[in-house]
Structure formats: structure tokens, C-alpha cells
Coordinates of C-alpha atoms and ligand atoms in Angstrom, one line a residue:
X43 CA 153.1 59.4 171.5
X44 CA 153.9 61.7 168.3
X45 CA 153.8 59.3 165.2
X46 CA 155.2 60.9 161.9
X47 CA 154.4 58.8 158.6
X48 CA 156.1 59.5 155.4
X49 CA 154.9 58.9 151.9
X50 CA 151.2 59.5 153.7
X51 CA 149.6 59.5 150.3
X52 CA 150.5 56.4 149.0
X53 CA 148.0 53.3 149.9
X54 CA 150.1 52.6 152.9
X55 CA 149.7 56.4 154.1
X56 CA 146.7 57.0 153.4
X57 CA 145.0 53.7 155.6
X58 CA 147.4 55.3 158.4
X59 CA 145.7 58.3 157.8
X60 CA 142.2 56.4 158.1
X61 CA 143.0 54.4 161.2
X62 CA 145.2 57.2 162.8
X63 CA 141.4 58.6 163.8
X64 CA 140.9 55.5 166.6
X65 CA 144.1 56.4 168.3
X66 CA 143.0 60.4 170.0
X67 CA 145.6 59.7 172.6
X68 CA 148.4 60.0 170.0
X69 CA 149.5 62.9 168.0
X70 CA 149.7 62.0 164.2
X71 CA 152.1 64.2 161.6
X72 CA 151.3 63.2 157.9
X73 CA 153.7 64.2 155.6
X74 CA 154.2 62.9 151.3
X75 CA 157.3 64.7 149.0
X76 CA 155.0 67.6 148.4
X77 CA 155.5 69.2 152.1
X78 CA 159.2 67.2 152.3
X79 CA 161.7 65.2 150.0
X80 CA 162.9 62.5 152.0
X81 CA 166.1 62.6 149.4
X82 CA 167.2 65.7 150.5
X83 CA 168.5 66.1 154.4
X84 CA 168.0 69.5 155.3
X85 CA 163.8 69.5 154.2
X86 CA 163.5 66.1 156.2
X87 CA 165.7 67.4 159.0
X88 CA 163.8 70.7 159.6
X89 CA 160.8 68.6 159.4
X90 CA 161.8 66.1 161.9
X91 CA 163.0 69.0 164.6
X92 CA 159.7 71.0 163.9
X93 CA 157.9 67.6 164.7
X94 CA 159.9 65.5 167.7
X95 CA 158.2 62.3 166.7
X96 CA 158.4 59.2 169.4
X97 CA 158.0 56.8 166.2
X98 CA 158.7 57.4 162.2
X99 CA 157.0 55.7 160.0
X100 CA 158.1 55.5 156.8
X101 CA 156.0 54.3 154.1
X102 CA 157.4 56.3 151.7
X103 CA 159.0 54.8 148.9
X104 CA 159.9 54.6 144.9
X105 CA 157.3 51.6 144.2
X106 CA 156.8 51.3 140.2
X107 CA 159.3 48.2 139.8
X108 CA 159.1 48.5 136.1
X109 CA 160.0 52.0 136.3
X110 CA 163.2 51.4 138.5
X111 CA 165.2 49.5 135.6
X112 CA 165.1 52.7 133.8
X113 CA 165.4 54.7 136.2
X114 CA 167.6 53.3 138.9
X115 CA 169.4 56.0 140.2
X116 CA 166.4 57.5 141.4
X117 CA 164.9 54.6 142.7
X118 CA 168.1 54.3 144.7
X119 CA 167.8 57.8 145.9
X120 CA 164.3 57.4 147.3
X121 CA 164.7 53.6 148.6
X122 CA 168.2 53.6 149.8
X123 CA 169.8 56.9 150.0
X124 CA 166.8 58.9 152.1
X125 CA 166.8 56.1 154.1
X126 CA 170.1 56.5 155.2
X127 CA 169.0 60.2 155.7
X128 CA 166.3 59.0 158.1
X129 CA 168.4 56.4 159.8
X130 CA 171.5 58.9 160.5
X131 CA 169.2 61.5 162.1
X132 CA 167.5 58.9 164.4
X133 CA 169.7 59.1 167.2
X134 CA 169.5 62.9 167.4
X135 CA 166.2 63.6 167.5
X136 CA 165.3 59.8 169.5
X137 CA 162.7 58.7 167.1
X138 CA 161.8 54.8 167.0
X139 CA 162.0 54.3 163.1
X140 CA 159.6 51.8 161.6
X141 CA 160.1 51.5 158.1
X142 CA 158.6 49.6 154.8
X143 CA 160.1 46.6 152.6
X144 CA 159.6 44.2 150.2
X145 CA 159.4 40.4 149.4
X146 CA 160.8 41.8 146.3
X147 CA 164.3 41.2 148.1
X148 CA 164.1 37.6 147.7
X149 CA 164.8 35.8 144.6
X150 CA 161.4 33.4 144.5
X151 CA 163.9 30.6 144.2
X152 CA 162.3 28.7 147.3
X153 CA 159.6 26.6 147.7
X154 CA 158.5 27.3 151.8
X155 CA 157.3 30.7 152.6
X156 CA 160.2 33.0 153.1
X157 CA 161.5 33.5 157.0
X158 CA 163.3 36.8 158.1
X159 CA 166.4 35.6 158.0
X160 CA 166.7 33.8 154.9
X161 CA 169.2 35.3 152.9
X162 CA 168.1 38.0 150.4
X163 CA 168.9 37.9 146.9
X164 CA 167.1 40.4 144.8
X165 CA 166.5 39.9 141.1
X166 CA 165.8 43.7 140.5
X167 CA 166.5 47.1 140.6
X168 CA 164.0 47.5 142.4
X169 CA 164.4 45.2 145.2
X170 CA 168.3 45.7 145.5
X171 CA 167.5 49.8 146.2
X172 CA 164.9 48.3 148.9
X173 CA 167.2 45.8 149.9
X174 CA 170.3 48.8 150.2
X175 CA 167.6 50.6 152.6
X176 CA 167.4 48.0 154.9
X177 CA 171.1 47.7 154.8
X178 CA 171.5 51.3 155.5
X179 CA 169.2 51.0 158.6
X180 CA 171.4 48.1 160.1
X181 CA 174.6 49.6 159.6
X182 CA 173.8 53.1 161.2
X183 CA 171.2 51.9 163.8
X184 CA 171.1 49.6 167.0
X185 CA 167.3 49.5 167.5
X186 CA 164.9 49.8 164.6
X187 CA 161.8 47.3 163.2
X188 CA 161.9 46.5 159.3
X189 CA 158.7 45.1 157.8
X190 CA 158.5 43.3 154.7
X191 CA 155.6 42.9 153.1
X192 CA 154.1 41.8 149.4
X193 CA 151.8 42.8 146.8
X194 CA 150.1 45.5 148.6
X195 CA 146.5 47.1 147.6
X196 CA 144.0 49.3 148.7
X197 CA 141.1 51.5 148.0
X198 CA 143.5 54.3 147.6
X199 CA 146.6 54.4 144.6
X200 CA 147.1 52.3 142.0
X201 CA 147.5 48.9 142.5
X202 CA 147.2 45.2 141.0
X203 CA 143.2 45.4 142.3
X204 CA 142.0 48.7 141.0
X205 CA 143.4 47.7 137.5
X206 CA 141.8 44.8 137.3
X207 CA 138.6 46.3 138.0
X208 CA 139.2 48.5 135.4
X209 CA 140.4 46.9 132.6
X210 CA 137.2 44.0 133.4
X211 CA 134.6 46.5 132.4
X212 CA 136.7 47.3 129.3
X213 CA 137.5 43.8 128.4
X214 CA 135.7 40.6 127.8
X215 CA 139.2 38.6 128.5
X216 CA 142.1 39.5 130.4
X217 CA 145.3 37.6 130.7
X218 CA 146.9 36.9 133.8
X219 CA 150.6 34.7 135.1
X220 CA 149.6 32.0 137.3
X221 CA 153.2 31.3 137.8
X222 CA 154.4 34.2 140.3
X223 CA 152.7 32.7 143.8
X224 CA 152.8 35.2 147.2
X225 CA 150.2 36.8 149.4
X226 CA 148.3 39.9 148.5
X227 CA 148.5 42.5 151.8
X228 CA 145.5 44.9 152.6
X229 CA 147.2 48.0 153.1
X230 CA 144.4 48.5 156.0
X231 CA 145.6 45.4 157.7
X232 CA 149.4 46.0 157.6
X233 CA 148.4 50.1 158.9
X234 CA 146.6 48.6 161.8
X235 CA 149.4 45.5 162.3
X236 CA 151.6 49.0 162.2
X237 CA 149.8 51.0 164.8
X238 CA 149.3 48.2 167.1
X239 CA 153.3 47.9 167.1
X240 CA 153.8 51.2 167.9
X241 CA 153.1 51.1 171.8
X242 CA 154.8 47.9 171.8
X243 CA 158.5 49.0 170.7
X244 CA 160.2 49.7 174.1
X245 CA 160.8 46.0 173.4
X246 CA 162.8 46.4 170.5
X247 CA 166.3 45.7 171.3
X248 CA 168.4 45.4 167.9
X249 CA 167.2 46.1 164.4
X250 CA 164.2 44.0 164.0
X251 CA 162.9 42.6 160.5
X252 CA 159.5 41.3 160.4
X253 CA 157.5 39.9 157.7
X254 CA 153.7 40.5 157.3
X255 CA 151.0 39.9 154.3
X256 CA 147.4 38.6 155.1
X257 CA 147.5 34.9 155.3
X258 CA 146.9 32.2 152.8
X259 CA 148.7 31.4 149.2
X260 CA 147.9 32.4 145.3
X261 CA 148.8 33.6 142.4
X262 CA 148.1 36.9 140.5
X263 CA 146.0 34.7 138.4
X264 CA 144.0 33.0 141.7
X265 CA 143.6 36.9 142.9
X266 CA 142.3 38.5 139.6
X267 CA 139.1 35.3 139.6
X268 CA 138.3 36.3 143.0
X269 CA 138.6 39.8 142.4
X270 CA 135.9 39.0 139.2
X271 CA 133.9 36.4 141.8
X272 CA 133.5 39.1 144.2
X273 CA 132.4 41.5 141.7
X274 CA 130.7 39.3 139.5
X275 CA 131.9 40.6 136.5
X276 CA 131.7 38.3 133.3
X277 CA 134.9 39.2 132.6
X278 CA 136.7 35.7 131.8
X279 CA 140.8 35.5 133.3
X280 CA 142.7 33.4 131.2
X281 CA 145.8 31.8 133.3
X282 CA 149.3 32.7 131.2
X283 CA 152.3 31.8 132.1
X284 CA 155.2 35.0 133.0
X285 CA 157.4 34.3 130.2
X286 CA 154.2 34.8 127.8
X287 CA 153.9 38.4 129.8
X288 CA 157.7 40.0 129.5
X289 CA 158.4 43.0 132.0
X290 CA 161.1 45.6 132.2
X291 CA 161.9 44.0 135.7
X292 CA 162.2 40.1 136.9
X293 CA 160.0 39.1 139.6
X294 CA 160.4 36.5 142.1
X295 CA 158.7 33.5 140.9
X296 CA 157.5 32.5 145.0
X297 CA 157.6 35.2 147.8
X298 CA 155.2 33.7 150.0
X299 CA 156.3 35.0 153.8
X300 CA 156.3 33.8 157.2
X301 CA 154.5 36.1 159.3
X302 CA 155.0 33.7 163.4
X303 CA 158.0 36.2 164.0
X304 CA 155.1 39.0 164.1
X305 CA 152.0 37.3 165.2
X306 CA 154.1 35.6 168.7
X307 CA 156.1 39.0 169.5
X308 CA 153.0 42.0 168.6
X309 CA 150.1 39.4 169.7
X310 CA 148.5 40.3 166.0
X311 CA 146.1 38.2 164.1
X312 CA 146.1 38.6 160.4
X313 CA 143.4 38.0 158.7
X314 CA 142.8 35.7 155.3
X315 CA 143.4 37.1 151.9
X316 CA 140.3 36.7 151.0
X317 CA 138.1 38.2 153.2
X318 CA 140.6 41.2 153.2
X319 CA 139.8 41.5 149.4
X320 CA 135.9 41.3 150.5
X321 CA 136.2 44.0 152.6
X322 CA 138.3 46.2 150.3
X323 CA 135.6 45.6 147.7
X324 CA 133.0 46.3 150.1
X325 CA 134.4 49.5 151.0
X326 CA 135.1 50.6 147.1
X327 CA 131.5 49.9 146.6
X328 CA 132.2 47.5 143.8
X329 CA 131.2 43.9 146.2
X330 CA 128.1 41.8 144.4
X331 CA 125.3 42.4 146.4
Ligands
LIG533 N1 152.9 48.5 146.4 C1 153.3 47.3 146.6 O1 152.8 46.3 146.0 C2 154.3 46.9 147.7 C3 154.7 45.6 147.9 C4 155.6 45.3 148.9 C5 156.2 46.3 149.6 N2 155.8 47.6 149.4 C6 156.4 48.7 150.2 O2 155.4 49.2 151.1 C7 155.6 50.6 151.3 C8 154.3 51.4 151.0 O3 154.0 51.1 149.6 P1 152.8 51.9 148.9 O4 152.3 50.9 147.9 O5 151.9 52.4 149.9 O6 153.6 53.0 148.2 P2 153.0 54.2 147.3 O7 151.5 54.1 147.2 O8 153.8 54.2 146.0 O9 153.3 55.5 148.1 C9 154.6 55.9 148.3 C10 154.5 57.4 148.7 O10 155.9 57.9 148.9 C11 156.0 59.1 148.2 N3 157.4 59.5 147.9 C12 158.1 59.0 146.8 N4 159.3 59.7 146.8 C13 159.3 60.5 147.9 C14 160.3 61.4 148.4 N5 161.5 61.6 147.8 N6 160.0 62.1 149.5 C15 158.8 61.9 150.1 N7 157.8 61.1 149.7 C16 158.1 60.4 148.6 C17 155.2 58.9 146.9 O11 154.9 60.1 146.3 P3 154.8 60.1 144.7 O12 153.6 59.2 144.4 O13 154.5 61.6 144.4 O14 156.0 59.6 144.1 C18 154.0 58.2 147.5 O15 153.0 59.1 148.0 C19 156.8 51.0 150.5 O16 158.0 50.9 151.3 C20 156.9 49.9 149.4 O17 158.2 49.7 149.0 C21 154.9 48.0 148.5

């Protein structure tokens, strides 16, 4: 198979890029905005007919949530607009698109872990333009698979992990809202959950939405004392609640998701938040010894 992935240098992309080396028998095109804007057609288009991908993956996206109220219009651009672009050109070049979303599209009003076809209700600008691009992918598409997933880190970017490692050897307190409860993903994990769906999507029928983050519950508050556990740093995390840490944008108070959809149709086991965050560690060369 040929396998394009967009945005691969963001912590998604670049874990594709990683795993991409056990899989010789497919042909893997990595692409980020530098080689092609996904906002504007013709650089995507002349990118997709140089490369004839089997399956697109986009993991490209506008991700600072905080950023987005300010700047919404091009948050929308990048999260809702290109993926229109993407979607529209599916049919004539036959690529299987996979693409990237949020738990950010659901309000955090509930108190089970969110199914795919609960109703979304997004309570920023930031989810609504991730929202809009799945929207855009089920209006101009009959087959395509959607996956949602939450609070993602990795070794690579920036991310809710790497600043707490960093603002621990600075600090001798940090402050963190136990009151925003969901599942922190491994970007390694949901690359290889990715690449093990993509021999599988002949089965694909209709526009598919799928939900995946490693397994088990907490709060930012739960991850940053296991991040400091793991690390054993001395650095003491004080539980706060959100409305003592105000935000440009409103997140979803619960966005816990149900993952059965993906685990019975793909056959994947996911592992355990915990032992994800081990073996990030591990590989950042930060674990206790
Ligand atoms: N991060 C999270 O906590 C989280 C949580 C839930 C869902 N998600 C979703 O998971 C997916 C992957 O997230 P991630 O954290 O890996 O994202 P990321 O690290 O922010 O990477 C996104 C990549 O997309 C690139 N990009 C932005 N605008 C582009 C454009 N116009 N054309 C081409 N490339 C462009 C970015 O480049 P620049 O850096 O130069 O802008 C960046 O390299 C996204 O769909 C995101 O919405 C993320």
C-alpha cells in the first residue's frame, strides 16, 4: 500500500514516522505545511497526484485550543476548511481517508464514557472547527474512518507531559485542576492502533467514527503525580479546581471515551494509561531508575 500522512511533524506524525519502519511492505509519504498547506487546494492536490496514496492520513491539524478563540478563522481553515479539501479530492484520486479528532467535540456534560454516537456538542472554538471537519467528511464522502481521540502526548511536540517535566525541575509546587477527568493517549499507541487499521479498511462501508485513548480514567491532576512518581521528582502537585485556573477556551469537564467500537471491529488491544506514560518516560530517558 502507499500511506500519505499529513501534519507528520506533529507528535501524531512523527510516532507514524517511527513505526512506519516495521511496515517495509508499504510505501510511506510524509508530508507537514512546510512541503504542503493542506488549506490551499492546488499544493495538496499536486501533492496527492504526484503521490497516488491507497490510504491518507491526516494528522494534521490546528491543535493550540487556547489559541483558536483568538484566532478562529484560522483554526477553521486548517480543521474544517482543508478537510473539506481532502475529502472532495478523495474520490478522484481513490484514496481511503483516515483522519484525526477530538473528544474536545463533546461538552463533558456526561457522566459514562462518551460512545461514537452520542451527540456532539462542543464548548469551543476549537472543537466546533474539529467538529465542522468531521462534518465536512460526512457530507462529501460515503466511506471514510474518523478517530477521536483525547489528550494526546509524546516524546515529540509539546504537550501536557513535557511541560510538566519541565516546569517540576523549575518549581518546588505546581498547581494542577483535578476537575477535568478523560484518558491521556500515547501518540505511539494510537500510530500503531492507526497502522494496524490500515490493511483492515476494505471493510469500511460508510463513514466510520471511532473512538480511541489508552484505557483507564483520571484527571490532569492524577496524570501530573504519576508523571512526578515515575520521575521521582520532589516536585509537590497541589489539586486546584478549573475555575481557580481560567483559560481563553472552556474545556469539557468529562470526555472519558468508549473505545469497544475499535477494539471488536480492528482486533486492537490498548494498553493502560499508565504503563503507556512508563514507556514514554522510559523512552525520554527521564523514568526513575
Ligand atoms: N494534542 C492533543 O492533545 C490532541 C487531543 C485530541 C485530538 N487531537 C488530534 O490529534 C491529531 C494529531 O494531533 P497532534 O497533537 O499530533 O498535532 P500537532 O502536534 O499539533 O501536529 C499537527 C501538525 O499539523 C501541521 N499543520 C498545521 N497546519 C497545517 C497546514 N495548513 N498544512 C499542513 N500541515 C499543517 C502542524 O504544523 P505547525 O506546527 O507548523 O502548525 C503540525 O506539524 C489532530 O487532529 C488533533 O486535532 C490532539
Amino acid at each position: 500500500m502507499i500511506i500519505a500522512v499529513l501534519g507528520a511533524n506533529g507528535q501524531l506524525g512523527n510516532e507514524l514516522q517511527v513505526l512506519a519502519k516495521s511496515y517495509p511492505d508499504d510505501s510511506f509519504y510524509f508530508t507537514d505545511i512546510d512541503e504542503v498547506n493542506i488549506t490551499q487546494k492546488e499544493s495538496f492536490e499536486n501533492y496527492i497526484r504526484k503521490i497516488q496514496p491507497d490510504i491518507l492520513i491526516n494528522a494534521a491539524a490546528f491543535t493550540a485550543v487556547d489559541k483558536a478563540e483568538s484566532d478562529a478563522e484560522k483554526a477553521m481553515q486548517v480543521n474544517a476548511k482543508a478537510v473539506e479539501i481532502i475529502a472532495s479530492l478523495s474520490d478522484t484520486y481513490h484514496y481511503f481517508l483516515i483522519h484525526v479528532s477530538t473528544d474536545y467535540v463533546f461538552d463533558g456534560t456526561h457522566y459514562k464514557p462518551y460512545h461514537e454516537l452520542d451527540v456532539p456538542h462542543p464548548v469551543s472554538i476549537y472543537g466546533k472547527t474539529k467538529l465542522a471537519g468531521e462534518q465536512a467528511i460526512k457530507g462529501l464522502l460515503s466511506r471514510a474512518i474518523i478517530i477521536r481521540t483525547s489528550w494526546l502526548y509524546s516524546s515529540f511536540g509539546n504537550n501536557f507531559v513535557k511541560t510538566m517535566l519541565k516546569l517540576s525541575k523549575e518549581r518546588s509546587q505546581l498547581s494542577v485542576v483535578f476537575d477535568q477527568i478523560g484518558t491521556p493517549t500515547y501518540a505511539a499507541d494510537l500510530a500503531d492502533a492507526i497502522l494496524k487499521i490500515c490493511p483492515q479498511t476494505q471493510k469500511i462501508k460508510n463513514v466510520e467514527i471511532y473512538h480511541y485513548a489508552n484505557e483507564g480514567v483520571c484527571s490532569w491532576y492524577d496524570l501530573a503525580k504519576e508523571i512526578m512518581y515515575a520521575t521521582a521528582s520532589s516536585c509537590e502537585i497541589i489539586p486546584i479546581e478549573t475555575k481557580d485556573y481560567p483559560t481563553a477556551a472552556t474545556r469539557p469537564h468529562y470526555s472519558v471515551l468508549n473505545k469497544q467500537k475499535i477494539k471488536t471491529d480492528f482486533g486492537i488491544r490498548i494498553p493502560h494509561w499508565k504503563d503507556s506514560l512508563f514507556h514514554c518516560l522510559n523512552q525520554m530517558n527521564v523514568l526513575k531508575k
